[in-house]
Coordinates of C-alpha atoms and ligand atoms in Angstrom, one line a residue:
X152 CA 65.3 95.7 80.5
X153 CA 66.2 98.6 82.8
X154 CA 62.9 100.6 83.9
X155 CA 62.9 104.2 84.6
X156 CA 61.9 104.2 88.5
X157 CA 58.7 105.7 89.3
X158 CA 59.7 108.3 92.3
X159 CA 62.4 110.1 90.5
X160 CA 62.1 112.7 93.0
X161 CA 63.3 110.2 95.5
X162 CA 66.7 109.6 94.0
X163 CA 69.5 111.1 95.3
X164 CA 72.4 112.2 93.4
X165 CA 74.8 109.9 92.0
X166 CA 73.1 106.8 94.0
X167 CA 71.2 104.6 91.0
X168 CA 73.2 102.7 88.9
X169 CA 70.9 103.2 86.2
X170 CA 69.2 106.6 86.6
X171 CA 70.7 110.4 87.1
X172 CA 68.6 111.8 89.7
X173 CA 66.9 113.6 86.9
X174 CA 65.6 110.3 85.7
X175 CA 68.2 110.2 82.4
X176 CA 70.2 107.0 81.4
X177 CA 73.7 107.0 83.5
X178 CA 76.4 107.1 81.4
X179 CA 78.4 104.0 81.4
X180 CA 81.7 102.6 80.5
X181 CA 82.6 99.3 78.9
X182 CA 85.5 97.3 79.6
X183 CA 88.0 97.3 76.3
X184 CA 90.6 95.1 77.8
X185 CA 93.5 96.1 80.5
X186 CA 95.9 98.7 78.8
X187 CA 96.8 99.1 82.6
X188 CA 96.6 96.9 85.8
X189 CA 97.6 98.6 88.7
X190 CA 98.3 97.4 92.1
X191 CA 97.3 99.3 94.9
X192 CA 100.5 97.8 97.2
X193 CA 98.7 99.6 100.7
X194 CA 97.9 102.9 101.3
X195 CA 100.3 103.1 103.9
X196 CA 103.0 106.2 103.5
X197 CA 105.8 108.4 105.2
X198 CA 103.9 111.4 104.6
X199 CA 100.8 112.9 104.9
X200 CA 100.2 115.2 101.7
X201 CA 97.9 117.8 102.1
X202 CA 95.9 116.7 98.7
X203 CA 96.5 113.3 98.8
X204 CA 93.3 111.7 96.8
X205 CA 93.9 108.1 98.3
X206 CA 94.0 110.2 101.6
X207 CA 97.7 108.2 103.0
X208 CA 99.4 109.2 105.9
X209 CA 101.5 106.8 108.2
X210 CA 98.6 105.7 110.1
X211 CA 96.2 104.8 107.0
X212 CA 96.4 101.3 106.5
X213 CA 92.7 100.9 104.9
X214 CA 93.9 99.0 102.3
X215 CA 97.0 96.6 103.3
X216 CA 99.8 95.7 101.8
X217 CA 99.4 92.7 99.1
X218 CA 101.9 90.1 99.2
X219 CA 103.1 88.0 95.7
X220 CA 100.3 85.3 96.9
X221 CA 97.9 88.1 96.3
X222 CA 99.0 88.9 92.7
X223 CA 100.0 86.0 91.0
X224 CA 96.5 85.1 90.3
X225 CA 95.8 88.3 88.2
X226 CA 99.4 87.9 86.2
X227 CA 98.3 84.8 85.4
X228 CA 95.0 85.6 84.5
X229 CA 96.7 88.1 81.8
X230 CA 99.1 85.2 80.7
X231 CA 96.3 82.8 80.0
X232 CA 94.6 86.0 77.9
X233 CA 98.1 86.5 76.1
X234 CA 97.9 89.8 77.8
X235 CA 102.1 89.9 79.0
X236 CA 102.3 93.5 77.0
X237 CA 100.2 95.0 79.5
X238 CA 101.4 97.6 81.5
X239 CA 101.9 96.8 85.5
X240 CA 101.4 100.0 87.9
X241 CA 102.1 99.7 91.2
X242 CA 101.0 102.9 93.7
X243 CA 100.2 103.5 96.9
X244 CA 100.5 105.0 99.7
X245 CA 104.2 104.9 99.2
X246 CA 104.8 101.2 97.6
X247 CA 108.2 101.0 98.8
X248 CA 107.1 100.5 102.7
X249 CA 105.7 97.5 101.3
X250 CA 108.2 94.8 102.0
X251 CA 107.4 92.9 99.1
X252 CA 107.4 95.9 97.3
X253 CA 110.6 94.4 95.1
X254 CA 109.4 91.1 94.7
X255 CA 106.2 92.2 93.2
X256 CA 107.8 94.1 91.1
X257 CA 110.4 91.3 90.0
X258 CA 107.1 89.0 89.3
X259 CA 105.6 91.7 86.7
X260 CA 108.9 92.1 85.0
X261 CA 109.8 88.1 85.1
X262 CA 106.2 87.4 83.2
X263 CA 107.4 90.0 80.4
X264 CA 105.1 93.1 81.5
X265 CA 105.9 96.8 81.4
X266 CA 106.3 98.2 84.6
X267 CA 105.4 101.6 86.0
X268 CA 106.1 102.1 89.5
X269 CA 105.3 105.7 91.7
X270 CA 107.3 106.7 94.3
X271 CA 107.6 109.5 96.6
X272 CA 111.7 108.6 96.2
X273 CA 112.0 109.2 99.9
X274 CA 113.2 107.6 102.5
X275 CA 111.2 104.2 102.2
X276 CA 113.2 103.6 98.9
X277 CA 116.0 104.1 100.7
X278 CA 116.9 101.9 102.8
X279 CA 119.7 99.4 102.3
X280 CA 117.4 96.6 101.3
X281 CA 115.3 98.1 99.2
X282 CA 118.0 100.1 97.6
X283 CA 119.7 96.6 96.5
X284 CA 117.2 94.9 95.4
X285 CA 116.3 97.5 93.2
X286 CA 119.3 98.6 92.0
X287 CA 119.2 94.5 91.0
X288 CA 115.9 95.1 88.9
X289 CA 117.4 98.0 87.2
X290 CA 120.4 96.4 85.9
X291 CA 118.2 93.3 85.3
X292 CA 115.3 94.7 83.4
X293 CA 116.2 98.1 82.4
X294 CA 114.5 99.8 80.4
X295 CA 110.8 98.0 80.8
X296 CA 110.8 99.3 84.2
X297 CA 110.0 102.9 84.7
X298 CA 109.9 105.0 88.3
X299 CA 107.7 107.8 88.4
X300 CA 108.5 110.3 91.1
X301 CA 106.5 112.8 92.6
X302 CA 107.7 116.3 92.3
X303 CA 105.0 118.7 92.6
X304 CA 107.1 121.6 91.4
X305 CA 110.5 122.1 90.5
X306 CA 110.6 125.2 93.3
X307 CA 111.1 123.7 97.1
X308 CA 109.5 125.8 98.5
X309 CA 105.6 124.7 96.5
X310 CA 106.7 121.4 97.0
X311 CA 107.3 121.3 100.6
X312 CA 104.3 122.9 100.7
X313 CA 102.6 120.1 99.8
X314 CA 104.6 117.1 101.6
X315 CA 106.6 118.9 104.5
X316 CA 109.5 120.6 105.1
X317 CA 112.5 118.9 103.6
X318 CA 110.5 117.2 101.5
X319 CA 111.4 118.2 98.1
X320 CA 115.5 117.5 99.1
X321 CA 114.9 113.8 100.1
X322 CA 113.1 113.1 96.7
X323 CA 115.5 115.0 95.0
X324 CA 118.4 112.9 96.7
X325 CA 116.6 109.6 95.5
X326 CA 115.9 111.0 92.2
X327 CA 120.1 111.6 92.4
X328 CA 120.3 107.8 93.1
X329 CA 117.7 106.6 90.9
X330 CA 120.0 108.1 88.2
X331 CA 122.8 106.3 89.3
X332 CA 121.8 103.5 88.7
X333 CA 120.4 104.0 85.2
X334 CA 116.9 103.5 85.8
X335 CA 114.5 104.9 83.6
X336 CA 112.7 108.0 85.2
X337 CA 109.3 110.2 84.8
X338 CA 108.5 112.5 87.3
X339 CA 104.6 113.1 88.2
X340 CA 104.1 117.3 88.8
X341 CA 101.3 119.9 89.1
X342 CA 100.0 122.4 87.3
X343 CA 99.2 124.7 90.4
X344 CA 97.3 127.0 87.8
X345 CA 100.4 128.4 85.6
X346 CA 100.9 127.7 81.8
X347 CA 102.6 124.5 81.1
X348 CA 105.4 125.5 78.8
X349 CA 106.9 128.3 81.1
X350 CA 106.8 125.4 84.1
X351 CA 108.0 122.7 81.4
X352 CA 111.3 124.8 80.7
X353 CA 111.9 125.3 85.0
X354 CA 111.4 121.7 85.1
X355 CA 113.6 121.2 82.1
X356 CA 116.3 123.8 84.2
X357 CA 116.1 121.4 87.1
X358 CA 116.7 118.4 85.5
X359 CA 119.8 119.5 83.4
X360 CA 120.9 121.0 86.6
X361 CA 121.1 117.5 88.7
X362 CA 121.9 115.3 85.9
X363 CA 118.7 113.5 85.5
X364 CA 117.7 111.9 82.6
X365 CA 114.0 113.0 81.7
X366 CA 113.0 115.4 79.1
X367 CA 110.4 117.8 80.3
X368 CA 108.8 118.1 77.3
X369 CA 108.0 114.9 76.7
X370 CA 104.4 114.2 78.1
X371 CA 104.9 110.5 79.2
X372 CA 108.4 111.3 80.6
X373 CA 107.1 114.6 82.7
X374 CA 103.1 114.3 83.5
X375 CA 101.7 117.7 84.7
X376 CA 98.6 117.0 86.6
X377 CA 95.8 119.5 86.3
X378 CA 94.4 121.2 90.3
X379 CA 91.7 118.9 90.6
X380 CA 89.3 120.0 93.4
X381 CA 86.3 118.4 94.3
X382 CA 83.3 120.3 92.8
X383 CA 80.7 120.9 96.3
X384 CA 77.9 119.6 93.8
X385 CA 79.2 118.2 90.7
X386 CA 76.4 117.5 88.0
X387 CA 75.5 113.9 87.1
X388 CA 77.0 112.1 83.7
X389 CA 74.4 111.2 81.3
X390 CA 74.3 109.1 78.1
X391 CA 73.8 112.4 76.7
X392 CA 76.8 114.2 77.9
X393 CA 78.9 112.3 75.8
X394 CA 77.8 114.1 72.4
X395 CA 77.5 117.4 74.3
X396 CA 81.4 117.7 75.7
X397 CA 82.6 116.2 72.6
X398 CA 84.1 112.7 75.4
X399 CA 84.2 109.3 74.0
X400 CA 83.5 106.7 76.7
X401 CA 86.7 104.8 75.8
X402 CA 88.6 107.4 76.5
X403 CA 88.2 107.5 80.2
X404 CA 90.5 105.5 82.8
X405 CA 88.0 102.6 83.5
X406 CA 87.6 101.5 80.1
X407 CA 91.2 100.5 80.0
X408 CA 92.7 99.9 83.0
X409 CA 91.5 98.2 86.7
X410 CA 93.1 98.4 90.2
X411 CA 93.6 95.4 92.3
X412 CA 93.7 96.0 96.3
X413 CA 93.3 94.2 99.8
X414 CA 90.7 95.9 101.9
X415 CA 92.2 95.4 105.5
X416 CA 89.0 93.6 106.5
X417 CA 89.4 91.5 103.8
X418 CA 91.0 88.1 103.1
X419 CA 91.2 88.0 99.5
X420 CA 92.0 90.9 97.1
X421 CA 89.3 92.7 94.7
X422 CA 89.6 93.9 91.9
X423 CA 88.2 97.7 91.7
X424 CA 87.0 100.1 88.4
X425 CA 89.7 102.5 88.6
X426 CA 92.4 104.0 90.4
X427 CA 90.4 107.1 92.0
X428 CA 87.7 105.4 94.2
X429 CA 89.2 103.1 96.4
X430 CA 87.2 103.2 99.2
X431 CA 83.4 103.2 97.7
X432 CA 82.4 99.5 97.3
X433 CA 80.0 100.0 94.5
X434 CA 83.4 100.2 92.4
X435 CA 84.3 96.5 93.5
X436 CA 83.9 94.7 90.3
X437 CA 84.6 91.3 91.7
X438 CA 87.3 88.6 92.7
X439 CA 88.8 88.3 89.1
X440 CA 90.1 89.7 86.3
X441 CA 87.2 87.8 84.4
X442 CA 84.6 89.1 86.7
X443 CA 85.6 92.5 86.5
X444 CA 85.4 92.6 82.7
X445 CA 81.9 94.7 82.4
X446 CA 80.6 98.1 82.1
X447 CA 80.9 100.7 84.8
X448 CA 78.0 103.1 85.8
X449 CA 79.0 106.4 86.6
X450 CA 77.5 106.4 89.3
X451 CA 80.5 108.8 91.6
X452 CA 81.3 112.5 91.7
X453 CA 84.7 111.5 91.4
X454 CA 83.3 110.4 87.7
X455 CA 82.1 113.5 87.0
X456 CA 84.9 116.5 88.6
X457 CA 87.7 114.3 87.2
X458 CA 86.9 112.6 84.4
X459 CA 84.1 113.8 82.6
X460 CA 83.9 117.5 82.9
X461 CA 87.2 117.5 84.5
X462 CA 89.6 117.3 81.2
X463 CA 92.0 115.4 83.5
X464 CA 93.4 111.7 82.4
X465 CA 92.1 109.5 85.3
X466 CA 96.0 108.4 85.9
X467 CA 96.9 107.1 89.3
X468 CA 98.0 110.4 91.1
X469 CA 99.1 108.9 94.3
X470 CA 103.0 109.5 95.5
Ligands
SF4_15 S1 86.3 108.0 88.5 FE1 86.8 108.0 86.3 S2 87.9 106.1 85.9 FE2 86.9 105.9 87.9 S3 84.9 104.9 87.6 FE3 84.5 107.1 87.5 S4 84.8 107.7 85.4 FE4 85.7 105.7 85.6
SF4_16 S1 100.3 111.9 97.6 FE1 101.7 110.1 97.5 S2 103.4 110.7 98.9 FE2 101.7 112.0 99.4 S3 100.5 111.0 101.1 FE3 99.6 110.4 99.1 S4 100.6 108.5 98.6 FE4 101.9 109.5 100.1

């Protein structure tokens, strides 16, 4: 049995498992089976974006890249669960500078699994190489793969505010390719504080303009992220907050999806609670798929400013 500690004063925020600083029950989520495994290919990137929640730039290489050794464990830990219809994210960093970017991908596909993979469609997915061997996948599997590029707005001149000069015409020019060859295409954008529809229809404009395939008012097919800055003291989620905002626990990222990535120190992959706290270690549920099937205590701010009170999916964001 958990027992309420004795000096609540001396709790910090957002530091017992078990307890809010206030001495109430932490909310907790349970585990309801992987909707979505995502693979956190290195945090490495091209860029540097200025809100960049993983925090990538060309030097960041906290997390490294993982290699098909690393993940063939997991997809057959979903195989031996009967578990091929779940989805298979890979992010980043930019997951193309991975060079085994392709063949992780070709693994997921080859074992049946949806695939969702976010780019930056820059330069990295560019080159010769890469460019081939996914061109390859494309024809291959179609369809059941799905490319997610990153376009914060469908002005230039917001989204090179964001990712640099230029930035916005080299993902633009791999979006142009992308469509070339077929593939099936979402684009990841903002909100920057404007109504959706009006930015919906502008993305809608851009898209008809270059040809690509995406309809901008299709949710899954055009994801518009809501500003999502850190809170300087976010309140604590208790059991009770659940009735009060009207939230069900199942709802939330971790009760449906895990994130799998190498810590650079490490020499064996972990598998973490979600896609949004990659660096915290009290989010490393453990070495397996199996050991990472139980509740998670939310015990992070993260938990509260983006999930919670938030109103925000917990979707990967990265790229
Ligand atoms: S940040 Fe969100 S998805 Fe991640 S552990 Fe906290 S509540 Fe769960
Ligand atoms: S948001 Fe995406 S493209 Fe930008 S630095 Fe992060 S991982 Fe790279």
């Amino acid at each position: 049995l958990q027992t309420q500690p004795k000096a609540l004063t001396a709790l910090a925020k957002f530091s017992d498992p078990n307890w809010t600083a206030k001495g109430e029950a932490r909310a907790t989520v349970a585990f309801d089976g992987a909707k979505t495994l995502w693979f956190n290919t290195g945090t490495l990137c091209n860029i540097a974006c200025a809100g960049c929640y993983i925090e990538s730039t060309p030097h960041n290489n906290r997390l490294s890249y993982l290699t098909p050794a690393d993940i063939a464990p997991f997809l057959d830990e979903l195989a031996a669960r009967g578990e091929q219809g779940a989805e298979i994210g890979f992010t980043g960093g930019e997951p193309f500078l991975n060079p085994h970017c392709c063949d992780l991908i070709a693994m997921a596909l080859q074992r049946g699994h949806p695939v969702l993979v976010l780019t930056n469609a820059m330069r990295p997915m560019m080159r010769p190489r890469v460019q081939r061997d996914l061109a390859d996948l494309i024809a291959r599997f179609g369809a059941r793969l799905t490319l997610r590029v990153s376009l914060d707005h469908p002005e230039a001149s917001h989204h090179d505010t964001e990712r640099g000069g230029g930035a916005f015409e080299e993902a633009a020019g791999g979006l142009d390719w992308l469509a070339a060859q077929g593939a099936r295409l979402a684009i990841a954008g903002r909100l920057w504080g404007e109504n959706e529809q009006p930015l919906r229809i502008q993305f809608a404009a851009l898209f008809a303009q270059r040809g690509w395939p995406i309809d901008a008012h299709n949710p899954t097919q055009m994801v518009l992220f809501p500003e999502m800055s850190m809170q300087a003291d976010p309140p604590e989620i208790s059991t009770g907050c659940w009735g009060i905002l009207g939230k069900r626990p199942g709802d939330v990222m971790c009760a449906s999806s895990r994130m799998v990535v190498k810590r650079a120190e490490a020499d064996q992959p972990a598998v973490l609670a979600c896609t949004l706290i990659a660096y915290d270690e009290r989010f490393e549920l453990g070495a397996t798929l199996a050991q990472a099937d139980r509740p998670v205590a939310l015990n992070h701010p993260h938990c509260a400013t983006f999930c919670v009170l938030g109103g925000a999916s917990c979707s990967a964001k990265a790229t």
